[in-house]
């Protein structure tokens, strides 16, 4: 089948689009889901406006395609894809891509290679796969841009904490240095004062001795 390797590549490169979440979802997750849904609807509209979209817009009946229901057991069309998006059945890019590819696979499987619908499905499949790839690339760029300021803020906080720690260490070092430099001076001053007082007393005693003589 056409594009099997490309589909695998797309599935592997799908970013962390909002997956199904529980009733206790947080507001950020709900906001991300609404943004994703709005963006993926643009991809759906591109498919709905394709020149061959009319072939895939509505369910195929046995009246139009005899024996279709006996060949295709999981029918899919653009209207069903849109409904699944609106009702929340499709909640990720992978699920959207899966249903779109199923729609084309059904057409390729039912129709012979010499029939117009077969070639229409092939061409439209390639075009829509490119639209999905463009969407994935845009999502990755947006996600990286959103993550960059957060990383910068975290690095800035770490750098500020390091600077505060270094400043505190320097203040402690300077305080200890000032304290150690003043203590010897006080000892020297005290020693000099005592020595001066003792010398004065000796002079006074010698003076009294001289007077008595």
Short mmCIF file of C-alpha atoms in Angstrom, two decimals:
data_model
loop_
_atom_site.label_atom_id
_atom_site.label_comp_id
_atom_site.label_asym_id
_atom_site.label_seq_id
_atom_site.Cartn_x
_atom_site.Cartn_y
_atom_site.Cartn_z
CA UNK A 1 0.00 0.00 0.00
CA UNK A 2 1.25 3.48 -0.88
CA UNK A 3 2.89 5.45 1.83
CA UNK A 4 3.16 2.68 4.45
CA UNK A 5 6.72 3.71 5.32
CA UNK A 6 5.71 7.37 5.34
CA UNK A 7 2.81 6.65 7.69
CA UNK A 8 5.16 4.83 10.06
CA UNK A 9 7.52 7.80 9.98
CA UNK A 10 4.68 10.17 10.79
CA UNK A 11 3.48 7.99 13.66
CA UNK A 12 6.97 7.99 15.15
CA UNK A 13 7.32 11.76 14.81
CA UNK A 14 3.97 12.64 16.34
CA UNK A 15 4.55 15.18 19.14
CA UNK A 16 2.89 14.93 22.51
CA UNK A 17 -0.49 16.03 21.27
CA UNK A 18 -3.12 16.09 24.03
CA UNK A 19 -4.12 12.52 24.77
CA UNK A 20 -7.29 11.40 26.48
CA UNK A 21 -7.46 12.62 30.03
CA UNK A 22 -9.60 11.84 33.05
CA UNK A 23 -12.43 13.81 34.60
CA UNK A 24 -9.92 15.45 36.92
CA UNK A 25 -7.97 17.06 34.06
CA UNK A 26 -6.20 20.27 34.92
CA UNK A 27 -6.87 23.55 33.20
CA UNK A 28 -3.59 23.54 31.30
CA UNK A 29 -4.35 20.16 29.72
CA UNK A 30 -7.84 21.29 28.72
CA UNK A 31 -6.42 24.47 27.21
CA UNK A 32 -3.83 22.51 25.23
CA UNK A 33 -6.53 20.13 23.95
CA UNK A 34 -8.73 23.01 22.75
CA UNK A 35 -5.77 24.59 20.95
CA UNK A 36 -4.87 21.26 19.33
CA UNK A 37 -8.47 20.64 18.26
CA UNK A 38 -8.69 24.06 16.65
CA UNK A 39 -5.43 23.46 14.77
CA UNK A 40 -6.24 19.93 13.59
CA UNK A 41 -9.57 21.16 12.22
CA UNK A 42 -7.56 23.25 9.78
CA UNK A 43 -5.98 20.05 8.48
CA UNK A 44 -9.43 18.50 8.14
CA UNK A 45 -10.67 21.54 6.19
CA UNK A 46 -7.71 21.23 3.84
CA UNK A 47 -8.82 17.65 3.15
CA UNK A 48 -12.45 18.70 2.76
CA UNK A 49 -11.42 21.36 0.20
CA UNK A 50 -9.27 18.98 -1.85
CA UNK A 51 -10.24 18.64 -5.51
CA UNK A 52 -11.17 14.99 -4.95
CA UNK A 53 -12.87 15.51 -1.59
CA UNK A 54 -16.37 14.97 -2.94
CA UNK A 55 -15.57 11.28 -3.47
CA UNK A 56 -14.77 10.89 0.24
CA UNK A 57 -17.20 13.35 1.83
CA UNK A 58 -19.98 10.91 2.76
CA UNK A 59 -20.41 7.20 3.53
CA UNK A 60 -20.27 4.82 0.56
CA UNK A 61 -23.41 2.73 0.11
CA UNK A 62 -23.93 -0.54 -1.71
CA UNK A 63 -26.23 1.27 -4.13
CA UNK A 64 -23.34 3.41 -5.35
CA UNK A 65 -20.66 0.74 -4.95
CA UNK A 66 -22.14 -2.79 -5.21
CA UNK A 67 -20.83 -5.18 -2.57
CA UNK A 68 -18.94 -2.41 -0.75
CA UNK A 69 -20.09 -3.47 2.72
CA UNK A 70 -18.88 -7.03 2.14
CA UNK A 71 -15.39 -5.81 1.22
CA UNK A 72 -14.96 -2.84 3.58
CA UNK A 73 -15.71 -3.73 7.20
CA UNK A 74 -14.58 -0.44 8.75
CA UNK A 75 -15.95 2.35 6.55
CA UNK A 76 -14.68 5.88 7.02
CA UNK A 77 -15.34 9.22 5.34
CA UNK A 78 -14.58 12.92 5.91
CA UNK A 79 -17.94 13.59 7.57
CA UNK A 80 -17.31 10.78 10.06
CA UNK A 81 -13.82 12.11 10.79
CA UNK A 82 -15.21 15.57 11.51
CA UNK A 83 -17.87 14.14 13.80
CA UNK A 84 -15.26 12.14 15.71
CA UNK A 85 -13.21 15.33 16.18
CA UNK A 86 -16.18 17.33 17.40
CA UNK A 87 -17.38 14.67 19.83
CA UNK A 88 -13.94 13.88 21.23
CA UNK A 89 -13.64 10.36 19.78
CA UNK A 90 -10.47 11.60 18.07
CA UNK A 91 -8.25 13.32 20.64
CA UNK A 92 -4.74 12.97 19.21
CA UNK A 93 -2.92 13.56 15.95
CA UNK A 94 -2.24 9.85 15.69
CA UNK A 95 -5.94 9.02 15.90
CA UNK A 96 -6.77 11.66 13.29
CA UNK A 97 -4.14 10.31 10.92
CA UNK A 98 -5.34 6.74 11.52
CA UNK A 99 -8.93 7.51 10.44
CA UNK A 100 -7.84 9.57 7.43
CA UNK A 101 -5.56 6.78 6.23
CA UNK A 102 -8.33 4.20 6.81
CA UNK A 103 -10.58 6.20 4.48
CA UNK A 104 -8.02 6.06 1.67
CA UNK A 105 -7.12 2.42 2.35
CA UNK A 106 -10.77 1.44 1.94
CA UNK A 107 -10.98 3.18 -1.44
CA UNK A 108 -7.74 1.61 -2.65
CA UNK A 109 -8.84 -1.83 -1.44
CA UNK A 110 -12.30 -1.74 -3.06
CA UNK A 111 -11.41 -0.16 -6.39
CA UNK A 112 -9.24 -1.66 -9.09
CA UNK A 113 -6.06 0.14 -10.10
CA UNK A 114 -7.58 1.06 -13.49
CA UNK A 115 -10.54 2.86 -11.91
CA UNK A 116 -10.53 6.67 -11.40
CA UNK A 117 -11.35 6.48 -7.68
CA UNK A 118 -8.28 4.32 -7.08
CA UNK A 119 -5.97 6.99 -8.53
CA UNK A 120 -7.89 9.78 -6.79
CA UNK A 121 -7.40 8.06 -3.45
CA UNK A 122 -3.68 7.64 -4.12
CA UNK A 123 -3.13 11.28 -5.02
CA UNK A 124 -5.31 12.73 -2.26
CA UNK A 125 -3.66 10.43 0.28
CA UNK A 126 -0.24 11.79 -0.62
CA UNK A 127 -1.45 15.40 -0.44
CA UNK A 128 -3.13 14.98 2.96
CA UNK A 129 -0.13 13.12 4.37
CA UNK A 130 1.96 16.16 3.46
CA UNK A 131 -0.55 18.42 5.24
CA UNK A 132 -0.30 16.26 8.35
CA UNK A 133 3.50 16.37 8.21
CA UNK A 134 3.39 20.18 7.97
CA UNK A 135 1.05 20.24 10.95
CA UNK A 136 3.40 18.05 12.99
CA UNK A 137 6.36 20.28 12.14
CA UNK A 138 4.45 23.37 13.24
CA UNK A 139 3.40 21.69 16.48
CA UNK A 140 7.00 20.80 17.28
CA UNK A 141 8.18 24.37 16.65
CA UNK A 142 5.43 25.79 18.86
CA UNK A 143 6.20 23.29 21.62
CA UNK A 144 9.92 24.08 21.54
CA UNK A 145 9.20 27.82 21.63
CA UNK A 146 6.95 27.32 24.65
CA UNK A 147 9.57 25.23 26.46
CA UNK A 148 12.48 27.65 25.84
CA UNK A 149 11.36 30.50 28.17
CA UNK A 150 10.72 27.98 30.92
CA UNK A 151 14.25 26.60 30.60
CA UNK A 152 15.70 30.10 30.59
CA UNK A 153 13.76 31.01 33.72
CA UNK A 154 14.99 27.88 35.48
CA UNK A 155 18.60 28.59 34.52
CA UNK A 156 18.20 32.21 35.63
CA UNK A 157 16.88 31.12 39.03
CA UNK A 158 19.78 28.68 39.44
CA UNK A 159 22.31 31.37 38.51
CA UNK A 160 20.75 33.85 40.95
CA UNK A 161 20.87 31.26 43.74
CA UNK A 162 24.55 30.59 43.00
CA UNK A 163 25.33 34.31 43.04
CA UNK A 164 23.53 34.76 46.35
CA UNK A 165 25.43 31.81 47.80
CA UNK A 166 28.77 33.17 46.54
CA UNK A 167 27.98 36.62 47.93
CA UNK A 168 27.13 35.20 51.34
CA UNK A 169 30.34 33.18 51.40
CA UNK A 170 32.40 36.24 50.50
CA UNK A 171 30.74 38.30 53.25
CA UNK A 172 31.52 35.61 55.81
CA UNK A 173 35.13 35.45 54.64
CA UNK A 174 35.55 39.23 54.79
CA UNK A 175 33.92 39.38 58.23
CA UNK A 176 36.29 36.73 59.58
CA UNK A 177 39.25 38.50 58.00
CA UNK A 178 38.32 41.85 59.61
CA UNK A 179 37.84 40.18 62.98
CA UNK A 180 41.19 38.37 62.84
CA UNK A 181 43.00 41.56 61.79
CA UNK A 182 41.66 43.63 64.73
CA UNK A 183 42.30 41.13 67.54
CA UNK A 184 46.19 41.31 67.48
CA UNK A 185 46.06 45.13 67.49
CA UNK A 186 43.99 45.11 70.68
CA UNK A 187 46.49 42.79 72.39
CA UNK A 188 49.40 44.98 71.41
CA UNK A 189 47.62 48.10 72.67
CA UNK A 190 46.86 46.45 76.00
CA UNK A 191 50.47 45.30 76.44
CA UNK A 192 51.88 48.72 75.66
CA UNK A 193 49.55 50.42 78.12
CA UNK A 194 50.52 48.09 80.93
CA UNK A 195 54.18 48.50 80.22
CA UNK A 196 53.84 52.27 80.25
CA UNK A 197 52.04 52.24 83.59
CA UNK A 198 54.69 49.99 85.14
CA UNK A 199 57.47 52.28 83.95
CA UNK A 200 55.70 55.28 85.44
CA UNK A 201 55.40 53.63 88.85
CA UNK A 202 59.07 52.72 88.79
CA UNK A 203 59.94 56.30 88.03
CA UNK A 204 57.74 57.48 90.89
CA UNK A 205 59.37 55.03 93.32
CA UNK A 206 62.79 56.11 92.26
CA UNK A 207 61.81 59.73 92.78
CA UNK A 208 60.62 59.07 96.39
CA UNK A 209 63.83 57.18 97.06
CA UNK A 210 65.82 60.09 95.80
CA UNK A 211 63.84 62.52 97.98
CA UNK A 212 64.40 60.40 101.11
CA UNK A 213 68.09 60.33 100.46
#
